[in-house]
């Protein structure tokens, strides 16, 4: 298609051939997801910014290690997530991640009235509060997969685990979240 | 309640994330080091920040050059050597302040990683063993053997360490060394019992290899001194210490 923006693999190939502008474009395209992955890991926006920034720079320096034909996004996210984990570990202080629902939350077409929308909003807020209470590992896998909508490969990159392990870890995390939802409902 | 997974997915577009900062490679190297838990006076933080930026800009050629390229600095950069400030001499176990992972025994490390950990017979039993597993470590783990003073090898006064032997599964190539070598570093190809090796002499600070998951690993050379790297059938062995090439090769020749 004429005028079509270059895809990420093409940009990365150009960056590998020395086109720095191409890598800068990749940074711009991925900065949001990279920052949010780092934020979920560190629980701190300033730490996440540092990690995403440094991760991008490390990726640039490691361009020669990127395998042609591989997906650039998981590769980049893995480097950023590793940087975020290292920073979180060496900071010697834990930030508790507190995800919140935006004030202008709209549940979508399913809500037929403002009252129903408010009820749906309350339900989602309660669910998010339970996600916040999960262990770090459970929260990270659920947030990566559903709230950040990462693919299985990208979730594996964010968690620093093999892709084959994501499914089982996600399943166990959902079971534990389901149990908490049940406790709240019954209690 | 509707299906849990559907509910979670429905929230995806409605999370209140912090504003995404504009990332740029031009300022990447100036990011703050990981924030510490303890409070420090403002002037000390400022001094540390300035030192960190200066050290980053001056100590490491690829970074410096890359930064200059990115910000279009058309100026001559003076190549000087700035070593990272070492941690104080440890009072605990040898190597405990080097961030090598969790202290363990050779047997436990061997059993945790699954692949054969090589031990240089010439140095005797290691004085300490550390294990770094994922997600902090490479995909199949990393084992570091720490040795205190040994005959003929100068002990680093800052760390009390004579020799560090670090091992992980992965691969390296000469291009990595060229990319990361600073102005005061030379790389020479060597062979150890038929295995490819590289003698990195001078003041190398960083080591890059690709782990068995094909992910690049950036590791700090803790002693910032002469380093022998060997690819022993897919186990990347790094021997760091204030020693000559001959001494390092001799030690490497006793790895088993």
Coordinates of C-alpha atoms in Angstrom, one line a residue:
Chain A
X1 CA 0.0 0.0 0.0
X2 CA 1.4 3.4 -1.0
X3 CA 2.3 5.6 1.9
X4 CA 1.8 2.9 4.4
X5 CA 3.9 3.3 7.6
X6 CA 6.8 1.0 7.9
X7 CA 6.1 -2.0 10.1
X8 CA 8.2 -2.7 13.2
X9 CA 10.2 -5.5 11.7
X10 CA 11.1 -3.3 8.7
X11 CA 12.0 -0.5 11.0
X12 CA 14.2 -2.7 13.1
X13 CA 15.9 -4.1 10.0
X14 CA 16.7 -0.5 9.0
X15 CA 17.9 0.3 12.5
X16 CA 20.2 -2.8 12.3
X17 CA 21.7 -1.3 9.1
X18 CA 22.5 1.9 10.9
X19 CA 19.4 4.0 10.5
X20 CA 19.1 5.6 13.9
X21 CA 15.9 7.4 12.9
X22 CA 14.2 4.1 12.3
X23 CA 15.0 3.0 15.9
X24 CA 13.8 6.3 17.2
X25 CA 10.5 5.6 15.5
X26 CA 10.3 2.2 17.2
X27 CA 10.9 3.9 20.5
X28 CA 8.0 6.3 19.9
X29 CA 5.7 3.5 18.8
X30 CA 6.5 1.3 21.8
X31 CA 7.0 3.9 24.5
X32 CA 3.6 3.6 26.0
X33 CA 3.5 -0.2 26.3
X34 CA 7.1 -0.3 27.5
X35 CA 6.5 2.4 30.2
X36 CA 3.3 0.6 31.4
X37 CA 5.0 -2.8 31.6
X38 CA 7.8 -1.1 33.6
X39 CA 5.2 0.6 35.8
X40 CA 3.4 -2.7 36.6
X41 CA 6.8 -4.2 37.6
X42 CA 8.2 -1.3 39.6
X43 CA 4.9 0.2 40.9
X44 CA 6.4 3.7 40.5
X45 CA 6.0 6.0 37.6
X46 CA 9.5 7.7 38.0
X47 CA 11.2 4.2 38.3
X48 CA 9.2 3.0 35.3
X49 CA 10.3 6.0 33.2
X50 CA 13.9 5.4 34.1
X51 CA 13.6 1.7 33.3
X52 CA 11.8 2.2 30.0
X53 CA 14.3 4.8 29.0
X54 CA 17.4 2.8 29.9
X55 CA 15.8 -0.4 28.4
X56 CA 15.3 1.3 25.1
X57 CA 18.9 2.4 25.1
X58 CA 20.1 -1.1 25.9
X59 CA 18.0 -2.4 23.1
X60 CA 19.6 0.0 20.8
X61 CA 23.0 -1.1 21.9
X62 CA 22.0 -4.7 21.5
X63 CA 20.5 -4.4 18.0
X64 CA 23.1 -6.7 16.6
X65 CA 21.7 -9.5 18.8
X66 CA 18.2 -9.2 17.4
X67 CA 17.3 -12.2 15.2
X68 CA 16.0 -11.3 11.8
X69 CA 12.4 -12.4 11.4
X70 CA 11.6 -12.4 15.1
X71 CA 8.9 -10.1 16.6
X72 CA 10.5 -6.8 17.8
X73 CA 7.9 -6.0 20.4
X74 CA 8.5 -9.0 22.7
X75 CA 12.3 -8.6 22.3
X76 CA 12.0 -4.9 23.4
X77 CA 9.6 -5.6 26.2
X78 CA 11.8 -8.3 27.6
X79 CA 14.8 -5.9 27.8
X80 CA 12.7 -3.1 29.4
X81 CA 11.1 -5.6 31.8
X82 CA 14.5 -6.9 32.8
X83 CA 15.7 -3.4 33.4
X84 CA 12.6 -2.6 35.5
X85 CA 13.1 -5.8 37.6
X86 CA 16.7 -5.0 38.2
X87 CA 15.9 -1.5 39.3
X88 CA 13.0 -2.6 41.5
X89 CA 15.4 -5.1 43.2
X90 CA 18.3 -2.7 43.7
X91 CA 16.0 0.2 44.9
X92 CA 15.7 -1.7 48.2
X93 CA 12.1 -0.5 48.6
X94 CA 8.9 -1.9 47.3
X95 CA 6.2 0.3 45.8
X96 CA 2.8 -1.2 46.0
X97 CA 1.1 -1.0 42.6
X98 CA -2.3 0.6 42.9
X99 CA -4.2 0.4 39.6
X100 CA -7.3 2.6 39.4
X101 CA -10.2 2.8 37.0
X102 CA -10.3 6.1 35.2
X103 CA -13.0 8.5 36.4
X104 CA -14.6 8.6 33.0
X105 CA -15.0 4.9 32.9
X106 CA -17.7 3.7 30.5
X107 CA -18.6 0.1 30.5
X108 CA -19.5 0.2 26.8
X109 CA -22.6 -0.7 24.7
X110 CA -23.8 -3.3 27.2
X111 CA -24.9 -0.6 29.7
X112 CA -28.4 0.5 28.9
X113 CA -28.7 3.4 31.4
X114 CA -26.6 5.7 33.6
X115 CA -27.7 3.6 36.6
X116 CA -26.5 0.4 35.0
X117 CA -23.3 2.1 34.0
X118 CA -22.7 3.2 37.5
X119 CA -23.3 -0.3 38.8
X120 CA -20.9 -1.8 36.2
X121 CA -18.3 0.8 37.2
X122 CA -18.6 -0.2 40.9
X123 CA -18.2 -3.8 40.0
X124 CA -15.1 -3.2 38.0
X125 CA -13.6 -1.0 40.7
X126 CA -14.1 -3.8 43.2
X127 CA -12.5 -6.3 40.9
X128 CA -9.5 -4.0 40.3
X129 CA -9.1 -3.6 44.0
X130 CA -8.9 -7.4 44.3
X131 CA -6.3 -7.5 41.5
X132 CA -4.3 -4.9 43.4
X133 CA -4.3 -7.2 46.5
X134 CA -2.9 -10.2 44.6
X135 CA 0.7 -11.3 45.0
X136 CA 3.2 -9.6 42.7
X137 CA 3.5 -12.5 40.4
X138 CA -0.3 -13.0 40.1
X139 CA -0.9 -9.3 39.6
X140 CA 1.8 -9.1 36.9
X141 CA 0.5 -11.9 34.8
X142 CA -3.1 -10.8 35.0
X143 CA -2.3 -7.2 34.3
X144 CA 0.0 -8.0 31.4
X145 CA -2.4 -10.4 29.7
X146 CA -5.8 -8.6 30.3
X147 CA -5.2 -5.0 31.3
X148 CA -2.2 -4.4 29.0
X149 CA -3.6 -6.9 26.5
X150 CA -0.2 -8.4 25.8
X151 CA 0.2 -11.5 23.7
X152 CA 1.4 -14.8 25.2
X153 CA 4.9 -14.1 23.9
X154 CA 4.9 -10.5 25.2
X155 CA 3.5 -11.6 28.6
X156 CA 6.4 -14.1 28.8
X157 CA 8.8 -11.3 28.0
X158 CA 7.3 -9.0 30.7
X159 CA 7.5 -11.8 33.3
X160 CA 10.9 -13.0 32.2
X161 CA 9.6 -16.6 31.9
X162 CA 9.3 -19.1 28.9
X163 CA 6.2 -18.6 26.9
X164 CA 5.1 -22.2 27.7
X165 CA 4.8 -21.3 31.4
X166 CA 2.5 -18.3 30.9
X167 CA -0.7 -20.3 30.5
X168 CA -0.3 -22.3 33.7
X169 CA 0.8 -19.2 35.7
X170 CA -2.2 -17.3 34.4
X171 CA -4.6 -20.1 35.1
X172 CA -3.4 -20.3 38.7
X173 CA -3.5 -16.5 39.1
X174 CA -7.1 -16.5 37.8
X175 CA -8.1 -19.2 40.2
X176 CA -6.8 -17.2 43.1
X177 CA -8.5 -14.1 41.9
X178 CA -11.7 -16.0 41.4
X179 CA -11.5 -17.3 45.0
X180 CA -11.1 -13.7 46.3
X181 CA -14.1 -12.6 44.2
X182 CA -16.1 -15.5 45.7
X183 CA -15.0 -14.6 49.2
X184 CA -16.2 -11.0 48.7
X185 CA -19.5 -12.1 47.1
X186 CA -20.2 -14.6 49.9
X187 CA -18.8 -12.6 52.7
Chain B
X1 CA -20.7 -11.6 37.9
X2 CA -19.9 -12.0 34.2
X3 CA -17.0 -14.2 33.2
X4 CA -13.9 -13.0 35.1
X5 CA -11.7 -13.0 32.1
X6 CA -14.2 -11.0 30.1
X7 CA -14.5 -8.5 32.9
X8 CA -10.8 -8.1 33.1
X9 CA -10.5 -7.6 29.4
X10 CA -13.3 -5.1 29.5
X11 CA -11.4 -2.9 31.9
X12 CA -8.3 -2.7 29.6
X13 CA -9.2 0.6 28.1
X14 CA -10.3 2.2 31.3
X15 CA -7.3 1.9 33.6
X16 CA -5.9 5.2 34.8
X17 CA -2.2 4.9 33.9
X18 CA 0.3 7.5 34.7
X19 CA 1.0 9.8 31.7
X20 CA 3.5 8.1 29.3
X21 CA 6.7 10.1 29.3
X22 CA 8.4 10.8 25.9
X23 CA 11.3 8.4 25.7
X24 CA 14.3 9.4 23.7
X25 CA 17.6 7.7 23.1
X26 CA 19.3 11.0 23.4
X27 CA 18.7 11.2 27.1
X28 CA 18.5 7.5 27.9
X29 CA 22.0 7.4 29.4
X30 CA 21.2 10.2 31.8
X31 CA 18.4 8.3 33.6
X32 CA 18.7 8.2 37.3
X33 CA 20.3 5.2 38.9
X34 CA 17.8 3.0 40.8
X35 CA 16.4 5.0 43.7
X36 CA 17.7 3.9 47.1
X37 CA 15.5 3.5 50.1
X38 CA 17.7 5.7 52.4
X39 CA 17.4 9.5 52.2
X40 CA 20.3 11.5 51.1
X41 CA 21.0 15.2 51.3
X42 CA 20.0 17.1 48.2
X43 CA 23.6 18.2 47.4
X44 CA 24.8 14.6 47.6
X45 CA 22.1 13.4 45.3
X46 CA 23.0 16.2 42.9
X47 CA 26.7 15.2 43.1
X48 CA 25.9 11.6 42.5
X49 CA 23.7 12.4 39.5
X50 CA 26.4 14.6 38.0
X51 CA 29.1 11.9 38.6
X52 CA 26.9 9.2 37.2
X53 CA 26.3 11.3 34.0
X54 CA 29.9 12.2 33.7
X55 CA 31.1 8.6 34.3
X56 CA 28.6 7.3 31.8
X57 CA 29.6 9.8 29.2
X58 CA 33.3 9.4 29.6
X59 CA 33.8 5.8 30.6
X60 CA 32.2 4.0 27.8
X61 CA 32.9 4.6 24.2
X62 CA 29.8 3.2 22.5
X63 CA 27.5 5.0 24.8
X64 CA 29.4 8.3 24.4
X65 CA 29.5 8.0 20.7
X66 CA 25.9 6.9 20.5
X67 CA 24.8 9.8 22.6
X68 CA 26.9 12.2 20.5
X69 CA 25.3 10.8 17.4
X70 CA 21.8 11.0 18.8
X71 CA 22.1 14.6 19.9
X72 CA 24.1 15.5 16.8
X73 CA 27.0 16.8 18.9
X74 CA 29.6 17.9 16.4
X75 CA 32.5 18.2 18.8
X76 CA 35.5 16.3 19.8
X77 CA 35.0 14.1 22.9
X78 CA 38.1 13.5 25.0
X79 CA 38.7 9.9 25.8
X80 CA 39.5 9.5 29.5
X81 CA 39.1 6.6 31.9
X82 CA 36.6 6.8 34.7
X83 CA 36.2 3.7 36.7
X84 CA 33.0 3.1 38.7
X85 CA 33.3 3.9 42.4
X86 CA 33.8 0.5 44.1
X87 CA 31.6 -0.5 47.0
X88 CA 33.4 -0.4 50.4
X89 CA 35.4 -3.5 51.4
X90 CA 32.8 -6.1 52.5
X91 CA 32.6 -7.2 56.1
X92 CA 30.5 -10.3 55.2
X93 CA 31.1 -13.2 52.9
X94 CA 33.6 -12.6 50.1
X95 CA 31.7 -11.1 47.1
X96 CA 28.6 -10.4 49.0
X97 CA 28.6 -6.8 48.0
X98 CA 29.0 -7.5 44.3
X99 CA 25.4 -8.3 43.4
X100 CA 26.2 -11.8 42.2
X101 CA 23.0 -13.3 43.4
X102 CA 22.1 -15.6 46.3
X103 CA 25.0 -17.2 48.2
X104 CA 24.9 -21.0 48.0
X105 CA 27.1 -24.0 47.8
X106 CA 28.7 -25.5 44.7
X107 CA 26.5 -28.6 45.0
X108 CA 23.3 -26.6 45.4
X109 CA 24.2 -24.3 42.4
X110 CA 25.1 -27.3 40.3
X111 CA 21.8 -29.0 41.1
X112 CA 19.8 -25.7 40.5
X113 CA 21.2 -25.0 37.0
X114 CA 21.2 -28.5 35.6
X115 CA 24.2 -27.8 33.3
X116 CA 27.8 -28.7 34.2
X117 CA 29.4 -26.0 36.4
X118 CA 33.1 -25.9 35.6
X119 CA 35.6 -25.4 38.4
X120 CA 39.2 -24.4 37.8
X121 CA 41.2 -27.0 39.8
X122 CA 44.2 -24.7 40.0
X123 CA 42.4 -22.3 42.3
X124 CA 41.2 -24.9 44.7
X125 CA 37.7 -24.8 46.2
X126 CA 36.0 -21.5 45.8
X127 CA 35.7 -19.3 48.9
X128 CA 32.1 -18.4 48.0
X129 CA 29.5 -19.5 45.4
X130 CA 26.6 -17.4 44.2
X131 CA 23.6 -18.3 42.1
X132 CA 21.5 -15.9 40.0
X133 CA 18.4 -17.5 38.5
X134 CA 15.7 -15.9 36.2
X135 CA 14.1 -13.4 36.1
X136 CA 17.2 -11.5 37.5
X137 CA 19.7 -13.9 35.9
X138 CA 20.1 -15.5 32.4
X139 CA 17.4 -18.0 31.3
X140 CA 19.3 -21.1 32.6
X141 CA 20.9 -19.3 35.6
X142 CA 24.3 -18.0 36.3
X143 CA 26.9 -19.3 38.8
X144 CA 29.8 -17.2 40.1
X145 CA 32.7 -18.8 42.0
X146 CA 34.5 -16.2 44.1
X147 CA 38.2 -16.7 45.2
X148 CA 40.1 -14.6 47.7
X149 CA 43.8 -14.2 47.6
X150 CA 45.7 -16.7 45.5
X151 CA 49.5 -17.0 45.0
X152 CA 50.8 -14.7 42.3
X153 CA 47.4 -12.9 41.8
X154 CA 46.8 -9.4 43.2
X155 CA 43.7 -9.1 45.3
X156 CA 41.4 -6.2 44.5
X157 CA 41.7 -3.9 47.5
X158 CA 38.2 -2.6 47.1
X159 CA 36.5 -6.0 47.1
X160 CA 39.0 -8.4 48.7
X161 CA 38.4 -10.6 45.6
X162 CA 41.3 -12.3 43.8
X163 CA 39.5 -14.1 41.0
X164 CA 35.8 -14.2 39.9
X165 CA 34.7 -17.1 37.6
X166 CA 31.2 -16.5 36.2
X167 CA 29.4 -19.1 34.1
X168 CA 26.1 -19.2 32.2
X169 CA 24.7 -21.0 29.2
X170 CA 24.6 -18.9 26.0
X171 CA 26.7 -17.6 23.2
X172 CA 29.1 -14.7 22.4
X173 CA 30.8 -13.4 19.3
X174 CA 33.7 -11.1 18.7
X175 CA 31.3 -8.4 17.4
X176 CA 29.9 -8.1 21.0
X177 CA 33.3 -7.4 22.3
X178 CA 34.1 -4.8 19.7
X179 CA 30.8 -3.0 20.4
X180 CA 31.4 -2.8 24.1
X181 CA 35.2 -2.4 24.3
X182 CA 36.3 1.0 25.5
X183 CA 39.4 3.0 24.5
X184 CA 41.5 1.4 27.1
X185 CA 40.5 -2.1 26.2
X186 CA 42.0 -4.6 23.7
X187 CA 40.5 -7.9 22.6
X188 CA 42.6 -10.8 21.5
X189 CA 41.4 -14.2 20.3
X190 CA 42.7 -17.2 22.2
X191 CA 42.0 -20.9 22.3
X192 CA 41.6 -23.0 25.5
X193 CA 41.6 -26.7 24.9
X194 CA 40.1 -26.2 21.5
X195 CA 37.4 -23.9 22.8
X196 CA 37.1 -20.3 21.4
X197 CA 38.2 -17.7 23.9
X198 CA 38.9 -14.0 24.1
X199 CA 41.4 -12.2 26.3
X200 CA 40.0 -8.7 27.1
X201 CA 42.7 -6.7 28.7
X202 CA 42.7 -3.2 30.0
X203 CA 39.7 -1.8 31.8
X204 CA 36.5 -3.4 30.4
X205 CA 33.3 -2.5 32.2
X206 CA 30.7 -4.4 30.4
X207 CA 30.1 -7.8 29.0
X208 CA 27.4 -8.7 26.6
X209 CA 26.3 -12.2 25.7
X210 CA 23.1 -13.9 24.4
X211 CA 21.5 -16.3 26.9
X212 CA 20.0 -19.7 25.9
X213 CA 16.7 -17.9 25.4
X214 CA 18.3 -15.8 22.8
X215 CA 18.0 -12.7 24.9
X216 CA 20.9 -10.3 25.2
X217 CA 22.4 -10.0 28.7
X218 CA 24.3 -6.9 29.8
X219 CA 26.6 -7.7 32.7
X220 CA 28.9 -5.4 34.6
X221 CA 32.4 -6.8 34.9
X222 CA 32.7 -6.5 38.7
X223 CA 36.5 -6.1 38.9
X224 CA 36.8 -3.9 35.7
X225 CA 40.0 -5.6 34.9
X226 CA 41.6 -8.2 32.6
X227 CA 39.0 -10.8 31.7
X228 CA 39.2 -14.1 29.9
X229 CA 36.1 -15.3 28.2
X230 CA 35.7 -18.9 27.0
X231 CA 32.9 -20.5 25.1
X232 CA 33.1 -24.1 26.5
X233 CA 30.6 -25.9 24.4
X234 CA 27.8 -23.4 25.1
X235 CA 28.9 -22.5 28.6
X236 CA 30.2 -19.0 28.7
X237 CA 32.9 -18.8 31.3
X238 CA 34.3 -15.5 32.4
X239 CA 37.5 -15.3 34.5
X240 CA 38.2 -11.9 35.9
X241 CA 41.2 -10.9 38.0
X242 CA 44.3 -8.8 38.2
X243 CA 46.4 -11.3 36.3
X244 CA 48.3 -11.8 33.1
X245 CA 47.0 -13.6 30.1
X246 CA 49.3 -16.5 30.8
X247 CA 48.0 -16.8 34.4
X248 CA 44.4 -16.7 33.1
X249 CA 45.0 -19.3 30.4
X250 CA 46.7 -21.5 32.9
X251 CA 43.6 -21.3 35.2
X252 CA 41.3 -21.9 32.3
X253 CA 43.2 -24.9 31.3
X254 CA 42.3 -26.6 34.6
X255 CA 38.5 -26.1 34.2
X256 CA 36.7 -29.3 34.7

